[in-house]
Amino acid sequence: MTTFSRPAGRAADALRPVKITRGFTIHAEGSVLIEFGATRVLCTASVEEKVPPHKRGSGEGWVTAEYGMLPRATHTRGDREAARGKQSGRTQEIQRLIGRSLRSVFDLKKLGERTIVLDCDVLQADGGTRTAAITGAFIAAQDAVDTLLASGKLSATPIVGPVAAISVGIVEGTPLLDLEYVEDVACDTDMNVVMTGAGHYVEVQGTAEGAAFTRAEMDELLRLADKGIRELVLLQAAALKLP
Amino acid sequence: MTTFSRPAGRAADALRPVKITRGFTIHAEGSVLIEFGATRVLCTASVEEKVPPHKRGSGEGWVTAEYGMLPRATHTRGDREAARGKQSGRTQEIQRLIGRSLRSVFDLKKLGERTIVLDCDVLQADGGTRTAAITGAFIAAQDAVDTLLASGKLSATPIVGPVAAISVGIVEGTPLLDLEYVEDVACDTDMNVVMTGAGHYVEVQGTAEGAAFTRAEMDELLRLADKGIRELVLLQAAALKLP
Amino acid sequence: MTTFSRPAGRAADALRPVKITRGFTIHAEGSVLIEFGATRVLCTASVEEKVPPHKRGSGEGWVTAEYGMLPRATHTRGDREAARGKQSGRTQEIQRLIGRSLRSVFDLKKLGERTIVLDCDVLQADGGTRTAAITGAFIAAQDAVDTLLASGKLSATPIVGPVAAISVGIVEGTPLLDLEYVEDVACDTDMNVVMTGAGHYVEVQGTAEGAAFTRAEMDELLRLADKGIRELVLLQAAALKLP
Amino acid sequence: MTTFSRPAGRAADALRPVKITRGFTIHAEGSVLIEFGATRVLCTASVEEKVPPHKRGSGEGWVTAEYGMLPRATHTRGDREAARGKQSGRTQEIQRLIGRSLRSVFDLKKLGERTIVLDCDVLQADGGTRTAAITGAFIAAQDAVDTLLASGKLSATPIVGPVAAISVGIVEGTPLLDLEYVEDVACDTDMNVVMTGAGHYVEVQGTAEGAAFTRAEMDELLRLADKGIRELVLLQAAALKLP
Amino acid sequence: MTTFSRPAGRAADALRPVKITRGFTIHAEGSVLIEFGATRVLCTASVEEKVPPHKRGSGEGWVTAEYGMLPRATHTRGDREAARGKQSGRTQEIQRLIGRSLRSVFDLKKLGERTIVLDCDVLQADGGTRTAAITGAFIAAQDAVDTLLASGKLSATPIVGPVAAISVGIVEGTPLLDLEYVEDVACDTDMNVVMTGAGHYVEVQGTAEGAAFTRAEMDELLRLADKGIRELVLLQAAALKLP
Amino acid sequence: MTTFSRPAGRAADALRPVKITRGFTIHAEGSVLIEFGATRVLCTASVEEKVPPHKRGSGEGWVTAEYGMLPRATHTRGDREAARGKQSGRTQEIQRLIGRSLRSVFDLKKLGERTIVLDCDVLQADGGTRTAAITGAFIAAQDAVDTLLASGKLSATPIVGPVAAISVGIVEGTPLLDLEYVEDVACDTDMNVVMTGAGHYVEVQGTAEGAAFTRAEMDELLRLADKGIRELVLLQAAALKLP
């Protein structure tokens, strides 16, 4: 089997350069620009002292997410969803995924009756925007929680551990970690994996775009995802140790 | 480890009784009522001699799906999406999944410039509606294709093989096949698996509702799904052999 | 005057075979599949312990209806209203008619501050869906009220008597009872009549699709409707006597 | 039986004063302000040299209507439908009724492939807005057709005769012609009747708001409507004879 | 410099004939038909004993406006915004302008916790509809306030003085007061000016449709606007003195 | 008259520090991050080889703009317009202003039948977002035009000169240039001025938020705006000279 040759000579099991900028904007309780190569997502965490109806009076909080893409984040301009008057199915699917992923590492009882809203807006897209969004949103959420702890609104953290996400896929028969755009459009199978710092699965979403994939292929994809997420969790930790 | 006791004494790796009724309604080219226990989904396949804009002039066809749930298919009445004026994110997610799953077994070139629309409407819900929908939609699609072959509009089938889907999950530590509603609400992990007749994966969507799940748990869930789908593919074949 | 020859040799003043299946689905307080020939409508009655704003604090209840048609209930597939994002004028007109018709036999004071929602969903259409819906919704409503009486939530029935509906029309000069689809598209005049068990009018909606109709024609149409509704009221009563 | 005492000492079978002002606005091909007592509806007819999709290439024209009510046409201000983002079910029902009524007196083949749009906007409401709208829209349509004839775009009129409409109802047991608002809210039965100049029915829509109505009551209502419409048709003719 | 020759020989600094009809409709607390030449706008003021959320409990009232145009108020029929399902950007811009302009002459504290809604509906358009709307809405608002004073709901007027508006523009190099439609479409610069009775600016909105305009041109436009508004304020006062 | 003391000791007639970053994102034909102090707007220019319906076949091009604000660009999180399903009146007003402003410096004939779409997305808001957007959009548009010239799609520039915009206002009686957020909420009068490089007006939009403003105040505001725009035009020119 010959292997697919990746742009910039990247190894099949290598992440793109990841860059994490905390405090990217000034108003949000947490604001992180995360870059996976040319993919750039701005993740802000906003604390709101209210909860949605299904949590009112429960003593529990809520964590939710919204996702958007600037019209010209992509090669050709896409419609502005606000102008079209509705969010696409893809957008809703992604923001639901981000919300579930972040809730998986929150103890909502300890959060108290407040909401953390994670806004993930793609400034520039080059593949892997949803996984970058989850990985960055965790850092923004941690910053927002630290703000609540510092202000005395919380006495103990509701976060039980880190969460990160990465895409894997099979291009021309070669399993690859962290697909960029040209790989994403060429791939037969695309899988997004969300894992905790402890190495357990939060979400696994694999789709055969072309041919269906075998169990052996899935095992190799999961191995790559595991490697990638271990590295991302270390990068998250490093970013959070900065002042 | 003690095992969770299932309703009706069902074994952990047993499907609910599956019932397939072809020709449930008279107008559609394919019309199948599929029942997984108390879950009942009406799947119709409609042939339209046109394609969406992105396929026009391509010589290729298209296969797409829409999903709906009657307001009182569930324990408590849900909003009618037509009255609310939009489909929920959940609905869109499901219909996109059904569409992708069915397209995975179609050779769109052989279909010619026409569309098969699969409408999956839940008359009664008791867990597993999306996997029942995929399994039933395949039969409806096969009936619609047979109609096209019989009328001479197609000379060879565009269907490359069967596709079926099943849910698996972990309830109180026990991996289970084909979750019904009371199990679905109690489960820690919920996974929907779509596979071809050849035993390859089309979609794997696993979500940790509670605790994240381990690799060992995922392996057991995939084993159960594999067993369930082998049985469903046999049931599909049996149903299609009936006059 | 030669008379129009009806499909299946049906007499001008004959109903199609009517079939009523109570308990068609398991969750709703009332669930009735009603069939007028090939027309099949699922009518469910849901009890909700709340009322719309204009009835809050009034001590009175409310009865309302929603109507829908599965996309492939018809010869050619229609748009899914949930996907289009709005209900058509026709749908709204029909559901308003069903709601008014059912309210005409309810003493809302005796219902107490709760709502009965009647969902009428057409699984298969062959003309007369709105009149089948009203006729079936009455039975579903009766079942829901019986549930409330059995549970002690109501001590006396708020239903003052039966209500049923039928279509009549003039096809090629011949007045006909209970139009089926091929008659409906060919008719000059189409009239829907809703009557109480006492033989009084709740709604009369006559429309000249082609030539305007005379008073003599209207008189004959009303006579046919009267006959049909007497029969439907007996069929309702028979169905409700079954266990 | 004592009779209900009408405002201004009006007889049970008397119309309110009707006033018809042609050319009320300057841009439309037909523009009529019609007043039934304090009810005032502006009806404009606009000619558009195109037809909706279902008539394209048919050689036939189309006649359609839209209905609106200014927010403060009524005693208390109603929502502006444009601001709410959708037309109510009532509005759609009325504009469909107006459209059908006007089409009943048009030979669409003779109209040619063009559309006449009738906009009926209620400036002031005091009961009977839909029947005033139909009665006024006919005059506006006639003016628009005369414009087409005068310009040579049409060589023969596509209008086959007049159409007019009136409401009737039963208030405190008394059948009344042409209900005004205080009567409309008090009535048990409300019926809108649309008739041609030849005295044939185009639409009959009777609704029991309170008690169901008997056949004898219906006969009396139809008699009143017949009388009212004969008068309206004369008033239409008189108005159209003015320069 | 030659001057542009205006329709009807109007002088460059002359208003069109202005006609103000109070009490044009009967239900509203204030109802004014204002005409600037062929432009006719119906302005109603409705008093509602409630305030929007941002004013609840503040002790202050609110003044707001909505604007609409009948579909055939213009030369060619425009879409009905209620049917399209949304208000255009132009409509929203205008109604926000009218609302701000009217609030500029209200002391909201003195109004108490109630709302005055100004509905400005264009029956016939010939340029300058928004400025006619503001000028007429002031009179309707004054009538509504007088109603509140007369009923004892208010003991002192919350209105601090008059407000009026006019358009000015440059057509073929000539600055003109009060543009009518044919001038509006031909103009290089269009400016709407809203001023108080004291001669101060509430809004100035100037737009270069063609060539950008100089400071000298702006000065001349402001001079014309000042002249026009002085005249309009006198006309408002005269109209309000009528019984 | 005492003067209002500005944050950071800024002089009444001083701009905030302006920073212009070209090529901020990689996909758009023009991509500019413009900062006025803490206000940061990403302006992208996208070239599309098509025009809107009203320009088809005209040989002319079109320039249009869309505006958005990320939900947490502001002190408290705002609704995401895509999730709400519509753009606010404010958003539409602003994007219409940006579009008109940019078209004022384009010769649409020379652009040919193509469209330049300017997307102005506010990443961080601190007052003056619309004027920053116009000023930055001009640079993005120039970059897009240079791309068209370089590729040979255009042989001569359709841009006739620069355009820039600034806000001015009166706070506590002091006229100020370039209001930041705390000044904006405190101001009595707020004016946005758009001017060409030649010093002529494209748009002047002045609003009295509190007291109406005098002619003398307007003159002072226009003087400040003139000064500010001269400086901005120099900054644009400097930014465009960079490689």
mmCIF file of C-alpha atoms in Angstrom, chain C residues 106-219:
data_model
loop_
_atom_site.group_PDB
_atom_site.id
_atom_site.type_symbol
_atom_site.label_atom_id
_atom_site.label_comp_id
_atom_site.label_asym_id
_atom_site.label_seq_id
_atom_site.Cartn_x
_atom_site.Cartn_y
_atom_site.Cartn_z
ATOM 1 C CA PHE C 106 -68.201 20.498 24.146
ATOM 2 C CA ASP C 107 -69.342 22.357 27.233
ATOM 3 C CA LEU C 108 -66.006 24.016 27.930
ATOM 4 C CA LYS C 109 -67.007 24.901 31.486
ATOM 5 C CA LYS C 110 -67.499 21.253 32.321
ATOM 6 C CA LEU C 111 -64.134 20.365 30.819
ATOM 7 C CA GLY C 112 -62.302 22.423 33.456
ATOM 8 C CA GLU C 113 -59.065 24.283 32.792
ATOM 9 C CA ARG C 114 -57.493 21.718 30.496
ATOM 10 C CA THR C 115 -57.080 21.337 26.766
ATOM 11 C CA ILE C 116 -57.913 18.499 24.426
ATOM 12 C CA VAL C 117 -55.727 18.666 21.324
ATOM 13 C CA LEU C 118 -56.958 16.710 18.342
ATOM 14 C CA ASP C 119 -54.212 15.806 15.886
ATOM 15 C CA CYS C 120 -55.585 14.641 12.572
ATOM 16 C CA ASP C 121 -52.876 13.244 10.308
ATOM 17 C CA VAL C 122 -53.704 11.914 6.891
ATOM 18 C CA LEU C 123 -51.800 8.684 6.193
ATOM 19 C CA GLN C 124 -53.498 8.129 2.841
ATOM 20 C CA ALA C 125 -55.707 10.525 0.914
ATOM 21 C CA ASP C 126 -58.529 9.729 -1.468
ATOM 22 C CA GLY C 127 -60.896 12.671 -0.987
ATOM 23 C CA GLY C 128 -62.841 13.734 2.088
ATOM 24 C CA THR C 129 -59.926 13.953 4.490
ATOM 25 C CA ARG C 130 -61.327 16.873 6.508
ATOM 26 C CA THR C 131 -64.718 15.282 7.018
ATOM 27 C CA ALA C 132 -63.174 11.940 7.950
ATOM 28 C CA ALA C 133 -60.952 13.852 10.374
ATOM 29 C CA ILE C 134 -63.913 15.495 12.128
ATOM 30 C CA THR C 135 -65.828 12.223 12.304
ATOM 31 C CA GLY C 136 -62.837 10.351 13.703
ATOM 32 C CA ALA C 137 -61.724 13.149 16.016
ATOM 33 C CA PHE C 138 -65.065 12.973 17.789
ATOM 34 C CA ILE C 139 -64.422 9.340 18.705
ATOM 35 C CA ALA C 140 -60.894 10.095 19.867
ATOM 36 C CA ALA C 141 -62.236 12.973 21.952
ATOM 37 C CA GLN C 142 -64.847 10.697 23.498
ATOM 38 C CA ASP C 143 -62.135 8.187 24.420
ATOM 39 C CA ALA C 144 -60.045 10.952 25.981
ATOM 40 C CA VAL C 145 -63.019 12.159 27.999
ATOM 41 C CA ASP C 146 -63.728 8.611 29.142
ATOM 42 C CA THR C 147 -60.127 8.410 30.349
ATOM 43 C CA LEU C 148 -60.633 11.606 32.342
ATOM 44 C CA LEU C 149 -63.884 10.265 33.799
ATOM 45 C CA ALA C 150 -62.300 6.908 34.681
ATOM 46 C CA SER C 151 -59.393 8.613 36.427
ATOM 47 C CA GLY C 152 -61.746 10.834 38.404
ATOM 48 C CA LYS C 153 -60.357 14.035 36.882
ATOM 49 C CA LEU C 154 -63.851 14.702 35.543
ATOM 50 C CA SER C 155 -67.064 13.719 37.280
ATOM 51 C CA ALA C 156 -69.434 14.476 34.412
ATOM 52 C CA THR C 157 -68.884 14.456 30.691
ATOM 53 C CA PRO C 158 -68.403 17.803 28.952
ATOM 54 C CA ILE C 159 -69.583 16.279 25.669
ATOM 55 C CA VAL C 160 -73.129 17.271 24.795
ATOM 56 C CA GLY C 161 -73.610 14.913 21.856
ATOM 57 C CA PRO C 162 -71.994 13.547 18.727
ATOM 58 C CA VAL C 163 -70.730 15.494 15.738
ATOM 59 C CA ALA C 164 -69.878 14.132 12.322
ATOM 60 C CA ALA C 165 -69.088 15.477 8.864
ATOM 61 C CA ILE C 166 -69.379 14.485 5.249
ATOM 62 C CA SER C 167 -68.676 15.925 1.836
ATOM 63 C CA VAL C 168 -71.234 16.168 -0.936
ATOM 64 C CA GLY C 169 -70.888 17.520 -4.434
ATOM 65 C CA ILE C 170 -72.179 17.743 -7.951
ATOM 66 C CA VAL C 171 -70.309 15.837 -10.631
ATOM 67 C CA GLU C 172 -71.473 16.116 -14.219
ATOM 68 C CA GLY C 173 -74.812 17.330 -12.949
ATOM 69 C CA THR C 174 -75.287 14.486 -10.474
ATOM 70 C CA PRO C 175 -75.391 15.235 -6.743
ATOM 71 C CA LEU C 176 -73.233 12.704 -4.897
ATOM 72 C CA LEU C 177 -72.566 11.769 -1.278
ATOM 73 C CA ASP C 178 -69.030 11.319 0.058
ATOM 74 C CA LEU C 179 -66.804 12.296 -2.872
ATOM 75 C CA GLU C 180 -63.683 10.297 -3.478
ATOM 76 C CA TYR C 181 -60.635 11.837 -5.137
ATOM 77 C CA VAL C 182 -61.547 11.277 -8.804
ATOM 78 C CA GLU C 183 -64.976 12.741 -8.121
ATOM 79 C CA ASP C 184 -63.546 15.643 -6.131
ATOM 80 C CA VAL C 185 -61.318 16.804 -9.008
ATOM 81 C CA ALA C 186 -64.204 16.487 -11.467
ATOM 82 C CA CYS C 187 -66.886 18.191 -9.401
ATOM 83 C CA ASP C 188 -68.501 21.529 -10.133
ATOM 84 C CA THR C 189 -69.650 22.047 -6.607
ATOM 85 C CA ASP C 190 -68.110 20.742 -3.420
ATOM 86 C CA MET C 191 -69.770 21.072 -0.037
ATOM 87 C CA ASN C 192 -68.628 20.015 3.405
ATOM 88 C CA VAL C 193 -71.347 19.661 6.018
ATOM 89 C CA VAL C 194 -70.832 19.224 9.749
ATOM 90 C CA MET C 195 -73.870 18.249 11.812
ATOM 91 C CA THR C 196 -74.742 17.256 15.341
ATOM 92 C CA GLY C 197 -76.421 13.998 16.266
ATOM 93 C CA ALA C 198 -79.648 15.993 16.579
ATOM 94 C CA GLY C 199 -79.475 16.839 12.893
ATOM 95 C CA HIS C 200 -78.541 20.514 13.235
ATOM 96 C CA TYR C 201 -75.866 22.306 11.290
ATOM 97 C CA VAL C 202 -72.504 23.183 12.791
ATOM 98 C CA GLU C 203 -70.813 24.151 9.536
ATOM 99 C CA VAL C 204 -71.893 24.320 5.917
ATOM 100 C CA GLN C 205 -69.166 25.173 3.423
ATOM 101 C CA GLY C 206 -70.182 25.017 -0.192
ATOM 102 C CA THR C 207 -67.958 26.116 -3.048
ATOM 103 C CA ALA C 208 -68.651 26.296 -6.754
ATOM 104 C CA GLU C 209 -65.460 25.075 -8.374
ATOM 105 C CA GLY C 210 -66.967 25.428 -11.831
ATOM 106 C CA ALA C 211 -70.470 26.771 -12.513
ATOM 107 C CA ALA C 212 -72.350 28.454 -9.670
ATOM 108 C CA PHE C 213 -75.036 26.219 -8.162
ATOM 109 C CA THR C 214 -78.742 26.748 -7.802
ATOM 110 C CA ARG C 215 -80.936 26.671 -4.752
ATOM 111 C CA ALA C 216 -82.461 23.401 -5.921
ATOM 112 C CA GLU C 217 -79.006 21.848 -6.147
ATOM 113 C CA MET C 218 -78.161 23.063 -2.695
ATOM 114 C CA ASP C 219 -81.325 21.510 -1.303
#
